XYZ file of C-alpha atoms in Angstrom:
595
model
C 114.364 -51.655 95.941
C 114.118 -48.883 98.524
C 115.102 -46.303 95.872
C 112.306 -47.583 93.568
C 109.747 -47.193 96.358
C 111.202 -43.801 97.120
C 110.604 -42.581 93.571
C 107.016 -43.784 93.549
C 106.414 -42.354 97.015
C 107.723 -38.881 96.316
C 105.685 -38.545 93.093
C 102.576 -39.818 94.862
C 103.194 -37.377 97.736
C 102.706 -34.352 95.479
C 100.258 -35.766 92.944
C 97.847 -37.695 95.107
C 97.505 -34.982 97.725
C 98.588 -32.052 95.499
C 99.887 -30.588 98.754
C 96.406 -30.604 100.281
C 94.591 -29.539 97.093
C 90.856 -29.027 97.304
C 88.737 -31.492 95.295
C 87.622 -28.814 92.849
C 91.159 -27.687 91.896
C 92.552 -28.240 88.386
C 96.032 -29.762 88.264
C 98.544 -30.226 85.459
C 101.202 -32.947 85.850
C 104.516 -32.206 84.101
C 106.582 -35.386 83.552
C 110.278 -35.392 82.629
C 110.872 -37.717 79.643
C 114.367 -36.443 78.828
C 117.186 -38.834 77.936
C 118.487 -38.968 81.523
C 115.302 -40.775 82.623
C 116.840 -43.985 81.195
C 119.161 -43.866 84.202
C 118.667 -46.747 86.646
C 117.885 -46.912 90.363
C 118.022 -50.318 92.064
C 118.017 -52.146 88.743
C 115.003 -50.277 87.298
C 114.970 -47.247 85.000
C 113.722 -43.953 86.341
C 111.102 -43.672 83.579
C 109.657 -47.045 84.631
C 109.537 -45.894 88.263
C 107.786 -42.718 87.207
C 105.274 -44.617 85.029
C 104.418 -46.960 87.922
C 104.100 -44.082 90.390
C 101.816 -42.165 88.056
C 99.568 -45.143 87.298
C 99.377 -45.998 91.021
C 98.435 -42.446 91.789
C 95.620 -42.026 89.260
C 93.848 -45.209 90.345
C 92.669 -43.349 93.466
C 92.352 -39.893 91.870
C 89.463 -38.038 93.574
C 86.284 -37.982 91.518
C 85.477 -34.552 90.115
C 89.028 -33.193 90.324
C 90.268 -32.223 86.842
C 93.794 -33.067 85.725
C 96.036 -32.952 82.638
C 99.487 -34.102 81.537
C 102.431 -32.297 79.885
C 105.706 -33.996 79.048
C 108.999 -33.017 77.412
C 112.102 -34.513 75.773
C 110.228 -37.602 74.479
C 110.348 -37.103 70.694
C 113.639 -35.497 69.594
C 117.210 -35.216 70.793
C 118.657 -31.753 71.448
C 115.362 -29.895 70.833
C 114.346 -27.352 73.506
C 110.907 -27.078 71.883
C 110.087 -30.750 72.405
C 107.167 -30.107 74.796
C 103.720 -31.687 74.363
C 100.391 -31.433 76.178
C 99.338 -35.077 76.085
C 96.129 -34.610 78.091
C 94.416 -31.160 78.339
C 92.956 -30.328 81.771
C 89.611 -32.031 82.275
C 87.942 -35.044 83.954
C 90.622 -37.710 84.419
C 90.564 -41.012 82.447
C 93.144 -43.011 84.406
C 93.304 -45.834 81.863
C 94.026 -43.391 79.051
C 96.699 -41.661 81.102
C 98.322 -45.035 81.869
C 98.598 -45.840 78.163
C 100.046 -42.378 77.473
C 102.864 -42.690 80.016
C 103.646 -46.293 79.039
C 104.293 -45.074 75.480
C 106.871 -42.435 76.543
C 110.488 -43.104 75.456
C 112.983 -40.561 76.833
C 115.257 -38.991 74.188
C 116.005 -35.278 74.533
C 116.829 -32.262 76.653
C 115.195 -30.831 79.834
C 113.183 -27.664 78.971
C 111.375 -27.874 82.311
C 110.686 -24.107 82.652
C 108.940 -23.830 79.273
C 106.962 -27.018 80.054
C 105.744 -25.590 83.386
C 104.735 -22.361 81.636
C 102.824 -24.304 78.971
C 101.013 -26.269 81.698
C 100.137 -23.019 83.551
C 98.736 -21.492 80.365
C 96.641 -24.609 79.720
C 95.088 -24.014 83.165
C 94.435 -20.300 82.340
C 96.456 -19.391 85.411
C 95.946 -15.638 84.921
C 92.167 -16.115 85.265
C 91.680 -19.075 87.606
C 93.373 -20.863 90.472
C 95.948 -23.299 89.089
C 98.416 -25.899 90.378
C 101.281 -27.551 88.466
C 103.212 -30.582 89.780
C 106.611 -31.078 88.084
C 108.625 -34.322 88.234
C 112.211 -33.831 86.976
C 115.411 -35.809 87.438
C 117.709 -32.891 86.610
C 118.200 -29.174 86.215
C 117.081 -26.912 83.351
C 119.156 -27.543 80.192
C 117.510 -24.956 77.921
C 117.727 -21.192 77.816
C 115.269 -20.293 80.639
C 115.622 -19.497 84.345
C 113.237 -21.536 86.566
C 113.681 -19.037 89.399
C 112.615 -16.062 87.231
C 109.738 -18.108 85.784
C 108.440 -18.809 89.298
C 108.398 -15.066 90.097
C 106.600 -14.291 86.815
C 103.903 -16.960 87.327
C 103.327 -15.856 90.927
C 102.993 -12.194 89.865
C 100.631 -12.793 86.925
C 98.631 -15.699 88.323
C 95.329 -15.396 90.179
C 96.416 -18.106 92.646
C 99.214 -20.095 91.053
C 101.321 -22.772 92.778
C 104.080 -25.024 91.436
C 105.193 -28.072 93.450
C 108.494 -29.629 92.272
C 109.792 -33.193 92.801
C 113.558 -33.543 92.422
C 113.818 -37.181 91.390
C 117.348 -38.496 92.029
C 118.712 -34.918 92.115
C 121.359 -35.104 94.826
C 123.616 -32.112 94.103
C 122.653 -28.860 95.804
C 123.595 -26.804 92.713
C 121.262 -28.960 90.584
C 118.449 -28.603 93.124
C 118.756 -24.780 93.317
C 116.668 -23.878 90.258
C 113.998 -26.494 91.050
C 113.751 -25.351 94.652
C 113.537 -21.657 93.642
C 110.740 -22.355 91.104
C 108.664 -23.961 93.854
C 109.411 -21.431 96.592
C 108.731 -18.397 94.349
C 105.178 -19.666 93.742
C 104.488 -20.659 97.351
C 104.887 -24.356 96.513
C 107.084 -27.114 97.947
C 110.299 -28.659 96.663
C 110.598 -32.357 97.679
C 113.750 -34.416 97.153
C 114.269 -38.167 97.696
C 116.287 -38.023 100.905
C 116.302 -41.534 102.300
C 114.095 -44.623 101.975
C 112.656 -44.514 105.491
C 111.468 -40.885 105.253
C 109.902 -41.514 101.839
C 108.150 -44.683 102.985
C 106.678 -42.763 105.957
C 105.499 -40.003 103.624
C 103.894 -42.588 101.312
C 102.015 -44.189 104.222
C 100.677 -40.806 105.331
C 99.779 -39.361 101.926
C 98.881 -42.281 99.630
C 95.292 -41.174 99.910
C 93.908 -37.731 100.613
C 92.858 -37.551 104.300
C 89.170 -37.663 105.025
C 87.932 -34.204 105.908
C 87.204 -33.781 109.582
C 83.559 -33.141 110.315
C 82.861 -29.487 110.961
C 82.217 -28.709 114.590
C 78.781 -27.534 115.460
C 78.843 -23.748 115.798
C 78.587 -22.518 119.362
C 75.173 -21.034 120.126
C 75.061 -17.260 119.933
C 74.804 -15.428 123.245
C 71.423 -14.010 124.162
C 71.528 -10.220 123.830
C 69.009 -7.389 123.429
C 69.179 -3.740 122.361
C 66.848 -1.309 124.137
C 66.274 2.007 122.352
C 63.512 4.336 121.220
C 61.545 3.269 118.149
C 62.275 6.634 116.509
C 64.677 9.565 116.966
C 65.409 12.927 115.334
C 68.109 13.165 112.673
C 71.517 14.389 113.843
C 70.797 13.795 117.530
C 72.612 11.410 119.843
C 70.795 8.131 120.488
C 71.329 6.206 123.720
C 71.105 2.418 123.370
C 70.846 0.170 126.431
C 72.629 -3.203 126.169
C 71.105 -6.228 127.850
C 73.257 -9.396 127.787
C 75.496 -11.650 129.833
C 78.802 -10.101 130.953
C 81.954 -10.441 128.869
C 80.707 -9.660 125.366
C 82.518 -7.254 123.030
C 82.081 -5.495 119.683
C 80.212 -2.354 118.583
C 76.648 -1.169 118.047
C 76.362 -0.305 114.343
C 73.651 1.655 112.540
C 72.789 0.403 109.026
C 70.367 1.887 106.504
C 67.635 -0.687 105.990
C 68.711 -3.471 103.593
C 72.254 -2.053 103.296
C 75.444 -3.832 104.412
C 77.603 -0.757 105.133
C 77.139 1.027 108.465
C 76.932 4.831 108.698
C 77.383 5.282 112.460
C 78.467 3.249 115.465
C 78.768 3.265 119.257
C 81.046 1.413 121.675
C 80.314 -1.668 123.776
C 81.836 -0.989 127.204
C 81.410 -2.985 130.400
C 79.892 -1.188 133.373
C 82.055 -0.844 136.492
C 79.543 -2.818 138.555
C 77.640 -5.128 136.201
C 76.409 -5.294 132.640
C 77.209 -2.585 130.090
C 77.293 1.172 129.854
C 74.733 2.659 127.428
C 76.122 2.943 123.886
C 75.813 6.449 122.405
C 75.407 6.868 118.634
C 75.271 10.183 116.769
C 72.529 9.737 114.186
C 72.987 10.863 110.583
C 71.128 13.869 109.183
C 69.156 11.562 106.876
C 65.580 10.546 107.720
C 64.483 6.996 106.933
C 64.389 3.407 108.128
C 67.502 1.970 109.783
C 68.644 -1.067 111.774
C 70.740 -1.144 114.937
C 72.978 -4.231 115.190
C 75.244 -5.509 117.959
C 78.157 -7.120 116.094
C 80.943 -8.834 118.030
C 84.609 -8.575 117.107
C 84.365 -11.961 115.337
C 81.625 -10.487 113.082
C 78.627 -12.220 114.657
C 75.313 -10.340 114.872
C 73.956 -11.125 118.325
C 71.136 -8.545 118.553
C 69.352 -6.051 116.318
C 66.324 -3.767 116.266
C 64.715 -1.324 113.815
C 64.977 2.462 114.178
C 63.136 5.231 112.357
C 65.074 8.485 111.992
C 62.688 11.431 111.704
C 63.181 14.723 109.928
C 63.253 17.937 111.996
C 62.990 21.670 111.431
C 66.431 23.150 112.063
C 66.825 26.893 111.541
C 69.742 29.321 111.839
C 68.515 32.691 113.090
C 70.743 35.498 111.807
C 70.277 38.818 109.969
C 70.504 38.968 106.192
C 73.583 41.204 106.407
C 76.263 42.227 108.920
C 79.330 44.473 109.008
C 82.719 42.954 108.268
C 84.923 42.155 111.271
C 82.065 42.205 113.775
C 80.917 39.348 116.012
C 77.691 37.823 114.713
C 75.307 36.041 117.091
C 73.514 33.141 115.392
C 70.451 31.688 117.088
C 70.061 27.902 116.852
C 66.463 26.703 116.598
C 66.516 22.892 116.630
C 65.636 19.787 118.678
C 67.956 19.139 121.582
C 70.879 16.741 121.299
C 72.604 18.044 118.163
C 76.313 18.850 117.975
C 78.911 20.317 115.618
C 79.858 23.883 114.684
C 78.427 26.868 112.806
C 80.787 27.496 109.894
C 80.976 30.536 107.609
C 81.885 29.880 103.979
C 82.538 32.432 101.230
C 80.250 31.524 98.329
C 82.027 29.150 95.965
C 84.659 28.154 98.548
C 84.916 24.842 100.401
C 87.181 26.083 103.203
C 85.468 27.949 106.036
C 86.433 31.556 106.846
C 85.168 31.523 110.453
C 83.254 29.332 112.891
C 81.302 29.346 116.149
C 80.474 26.650 118.720
C 77.253 24.692 119.152
C 76.576 24.539 122.898
C 73.464 23.337 124.688
C 71.726 25.879 126.924
C 71.606 25.094 130.638
C 67.803 25.154 130.595
C 66.639 24.283 127.081
C 67.778 24.511 123.468
C 71.104 26.098 122.531
C 73.173 29.123 123.395
C 73.610 31.565 120.498
C 76.703 30.726 118.437
C 79.156 33.639 118.174
C 80.999 33.926 114.851
C 83.652 36.607 114.288
C 83.134 37.774 110.716
C 86.141 38.259 108.428
C 87.146 41.779 107.368
C 86.052 41.047 103.796
C 82.831 42.172 102.172
C 80.882 39.739 99.980
C 78.361 36.909 99.863
C 78.731 34.109 102.405
C 76.775 31.136 103.767
C 76.358 30.046 107.386
C 76.205 26.247 107.742
C 75.464 24.041 110.741
C 77.709 20.997 110.240
C 77.616 18.078 112.668
C 80.724 16.330 113.969
C 80.272 13.607 111.348
C 80.422 16.278 108.580
C 76.721 16.476 107.722
C 75.091 19.827 106.853
C 71.803 20.060 108.748
C 70.964 23.764 108.237
C 72.280 26.783 106.349
C 71.519 30.460 105.735
C 72.952 33.088 103.345
C 74.689 36.147 104.799
C 75.946 39.312 103.112
C 78.992 40.882 104.792
C 79.038 44.623 104.178
C 81.962 47.003 103.959
C 82.504 49.234 107.016
C 83.902 52.770 107.339
C 86.789 52.383 109.770
C 89.397 55.029 110.595
C 92.127 55.769 113.125
C 92.459 59.223 114.753
C 96.052 60.059 115.661
C 98.407 63.064 115.268
C 100.745 63.164 112.297
C 103.752 63.077 114.648
C 104.616 62.232 118.251
C 107.724 62.267 120.434
C 109.703 59.057 120.835
C 109.061 57.013 123.983
C 105.813 58.798 124.845
C 102.377 57.252 125.108
C 100.168 57.781 122.060
C 96.375 57.799 122.262
C 94.605 56.598 119.082
C 90.893 57.178 118.544
C 88.907 54.368 116.847
C 85.999 55.274 114.546
C 84.101 52.159 113.415
C 80.813 50.250 113.771
C 80.389 48.415 117.061
C 81.501 44.818 117.339
C 84.979 44.863 115.795
C 87.975 43.238 117.469
C 91.754 43.052 117.207
C 94.659 45.354 118.117
C 96.236 48.624 116.963
C 99.768 47.773 115.822
C 102.669 50.154 115.079
C 105.002 49.153 112.247
C 108.225 50.839 111.157
C 108.071 51.499 107.421
C 109.278 48.495 105.429
C 109.042 46.129 108.431
C 106.506 43.339 108.947
C 107.080 42.920 112.701
C 105.268 45.406 114.928
C 107.209 47.721 117.243
C 104.311 48.407 119.647
C 100.605 47.686 120.057
C 97.473 48.807 121.869
C 94.159 47.124 122.660
C 90.797 47.477 120.884
C 88.172 47.731 123.624
C 84.497 48.589 123.245
C 83.298 51.650 125.146
C 80.711 51.039 127.883
C 78.175 53.267 126.076
C 79.049 53.239 122.344
C 82.029 52.888 120.042
C 85.514 52.220 121.400
C 87.846 53.410 124.094
C 90.979 55.153 122.771
C 93.817 52.673 122.172
C 97.075 53.584 123.982
C 100.499 52.658 122.620
C 103.930 53.296 124.112
C 106.035 54.589 121.221
C 109.536 53.252 120.608
C 112.613 55.435 121.264
C 113.677 55.315 117.630
C 112.643 58.327 115.497
C 111.368 57.684 111.973
C 108.315 57.016 109.816
C 105.788 54.460 111.037
C 102.303 53.168 110.208
C 99.468 52.493 112.654
C 97.252 49.563 111.595
C 94.016 48.156 112.995
C 94.336 44.375 112.531
C 91.444 42.070 113.410
C 91.770 38.788 115.260
C 91.757 36.944 111.930
C 94.868 38.932 110.815
C 93.177 41.376 108.407
C 94.060 45.089 108.268
C 90.873 47.205 108.245
C 92.331 50.737 108.785
C 95.721 52.455 108.888
C 97.326 55.901 109.230
C 100.873 57.277 109.018
C 102.825 58.505 112.050
C 106.210 60.219 112.320
C 108.079 59.630 115.584
C 110.287 62.644 116.325
C 113.480 62.995 118.341
C 113.581 65.002 121.617
C 116.047 66.625 124.043
C 116.322 64.106 126.902
C 119.007 64.304 129.586
C 119.899 63.233 133.129
C 120.992 65.809 135.694
C 123.537 64.455 138.186
C 126.979 65.558 139.530
C 130.184 64.186 138.050
C 131.097 62.751 141.479
C 129.126 61.443 144.439
C 130.064 59.775 147.695
C 129.583 56.037 148.036
C 126.496 54.856 149.965
C 124.656 58.169 149.604
C 121.151 58.676 148.224
C 121.640 60.470 144.898
C 118.843 62.600 143.369
C 118.880 62.554 139.517
C 116.848 65.156 137.661
C 115.030 64.102 134.439
C 114.921 66.645 131.634
C 112.486 65.450 128.910
C 109.045 65.982 127.317
C 106.076 64.764 129.335
C 104.749 61.244 128.848
C 107.863 59.060 129.136
C 108.171 56.034 131.421
C 110.764 53.543 132.673
C 113.523 53.610 135.295
C 116.922 55.232 135.864
C 119.479 52.436 136.302
C 123.063 52.562 137.621
C 125.485 50.252 135.787
C 129.193 49.590 136.388
C 131.081 51.166 133.493
C 132.062 47.794 132.019
C 129.030 45.811 133.191
C 125.588 45.045 131.776
C 123.839 44.288 135.075
C 122.558 47.253 137.083
C 123.509 47.707 140.749
C 120.809 50.241 141.668
C 117.790 51.963 140.161
C 115.299 54.768 140.714
C 111.737 55.396 139.525
C 110.593 57.665 136.703
C 107.523 59.527 137.990
C 105.817 62.489 136.388
C 105.483 65.612 138.540
C 101.951 66.625 139.541
C 102.418 69.963 137.707
C 104.930 69.478 134.909
C 107.998 67.398 134.076
C 109.306 64.656 136.382
C 110.140 64.187 140.034
C 113.867 63.598 140.694
C 114.750 59.879 140.530
C 116.546 58.854 143.729
C 119.242 56.183 143.552
C 121.095 54.567 146.456
C 124.782 54.523 145.459
C 126.872 51.387 146.132
C 129.725 51.157 148.642
C 132.099 50.118 145.861
C 133.917 53.144 144.374
C 134.589 53.471 140.668
C 133.175 54.701 137.396
C 129.470 54.079 136.787
C 126.906 54.976 134.114
C 123.393 56.279 134.772
C 120.919 55.149 132.068
C 117.266 56.106 131.530
C 115.593 52.968 130.048
C 111.935 52.739 129.015
C 109.690 49.901 130.153
C 110.538 48.290 126.822
C 114.302 48.496 127.697
C 115.050 51.240 125.148
C 117.666 53.813 126.193
C 116.576 57.466 126.282
C 119.626 59.074 127.961
C 122.816 58.270 129.882
C 125.511 60.018 132.033
C 128.823 58.918 133.573
C 129.380 59.392 137.312
C 132.312 58.730 139.661
C 131.448 57.067 142.989
C 134.193 58.125 145.455
C 135.056 57.726 149.131
C 134.489 61.452 149.669
C 134.164 64.617 147.640
C 137.565 66.389 147.460
C 136.420 69.322 145.412
C 133.119 70.787 144.450
C 131.536 68.807 141.635
C 129.486 70.715 139.125
C 125.947 69.515 138.337
C 126.224 69.995 134.584
C 122.941 68.428 133.512
C 124.772 67.300 130.366
C 122.602 65.773 127.660
C 123.678 62.167 127.176
C 123.685 60.376 123.898
C 121.514 57.357 123.198
């Protein structure tokens, strides 16, 4: 008798509550009428238990909830197509359903997957929310996979759920497909475990629980927004927040009668009491707007109207300017705006240069300084706010400039080269020296404006490697605006020192070379790369160089004197013996050393 109650209880558990279905849901019941339903439990056939459970259930079926019935295996033996929709989904006639199930006589196979799919299609599961409740006493016996079907229905359905009752299905391998069908659709698989558990479930779920009365919503906190009635487009608006402590959220700005905000400010508690003012950057669109304080749980606790006014915003700049120069752009606008002044080539959406928008210490704005590219053509200056709105623009023609470098055709290696700069005022960058065929510079000099007009000569220290080079004037934005060729020539450079010198003495070394070289004379151990002494390279007040004086070490041995430039390039070298004392007269050969 307990097993009979269990069968009724488990079917009622899913059907009567439909696993907490809402009253307006549509449900299809799928009943197994295969031959195995003639099996007995406690002296009563399973089909009889199912009939009784179903008729008990529909007596208390909620009014207004639509239902239907599909069954299978009730007409033919061995036919996997024996599936029939006995009652299409619609308002439930419980008497008619009772007669239908009483007339069922189990005969055939168990095509449960196809039956569930037919029930889902009757509910238009791909268009509407749908729930199917399957009662089966065994596993699938036709050529379909319940597990795969569950995945398919879940994927294609709007909100599809299948709940499965395993009626007298005790083997885990027989339960597997039924359980997977339910779980893959987010439904429940329920098996008759023991009489006590099923009786408890029947007591709890025989009738759908009465809905709990909705709690009265908590009253909204009292809050107020204090702000000007109107403000200029693009400016920053300060909003005072008046409310009890402990509130959260943001201050949003909405166009009137729109539900999508276009700006917002933070709600932050003040360190002492209340709230810090919320700052909102207004859009560059005049019109009627609404400020709203919306908490993190989406409640509007305060709002007020705001009119955003138009304003005259002008960029003051000449109609044309020379390429590569620094352009000063005057900003004529109401205070409180932000952003940058961008320069766009006509037809391009990526800026070529920009300048800052900075408030003046007294009133208005400082001029914005924009370094123009070294490209002639038609451009547009645009004032764009930090929220990407264009509030002013002005066309600008960038004109070609005559720029040249004045330098000799050749110069001696290692010397300092002076390069004259002929160009309109206002250009920037550096004068770079490149070896032919190389893209990494070997030396550079500064571009500096002269105090009166034009530019100071640019000075470069030439490398100690002879060859063909190119001087290039390259602006700060990496464009070459002038160049000239230069040949770096070799030169006779030597050190004059004796072959031997006594340890610890102060050795004078003469420097034989063209004027204009720099660096130091270093003393290295013959096999070492770290110098042990050095002397200065200083030009003589008349011509040539003063002797470089080097303090010799106390350690005797073979050493090498090397003349290295400031850039660590070797110009000359000579070997010298440091001895305890001179045993014979050493000759000061002044031999030219190789590089």
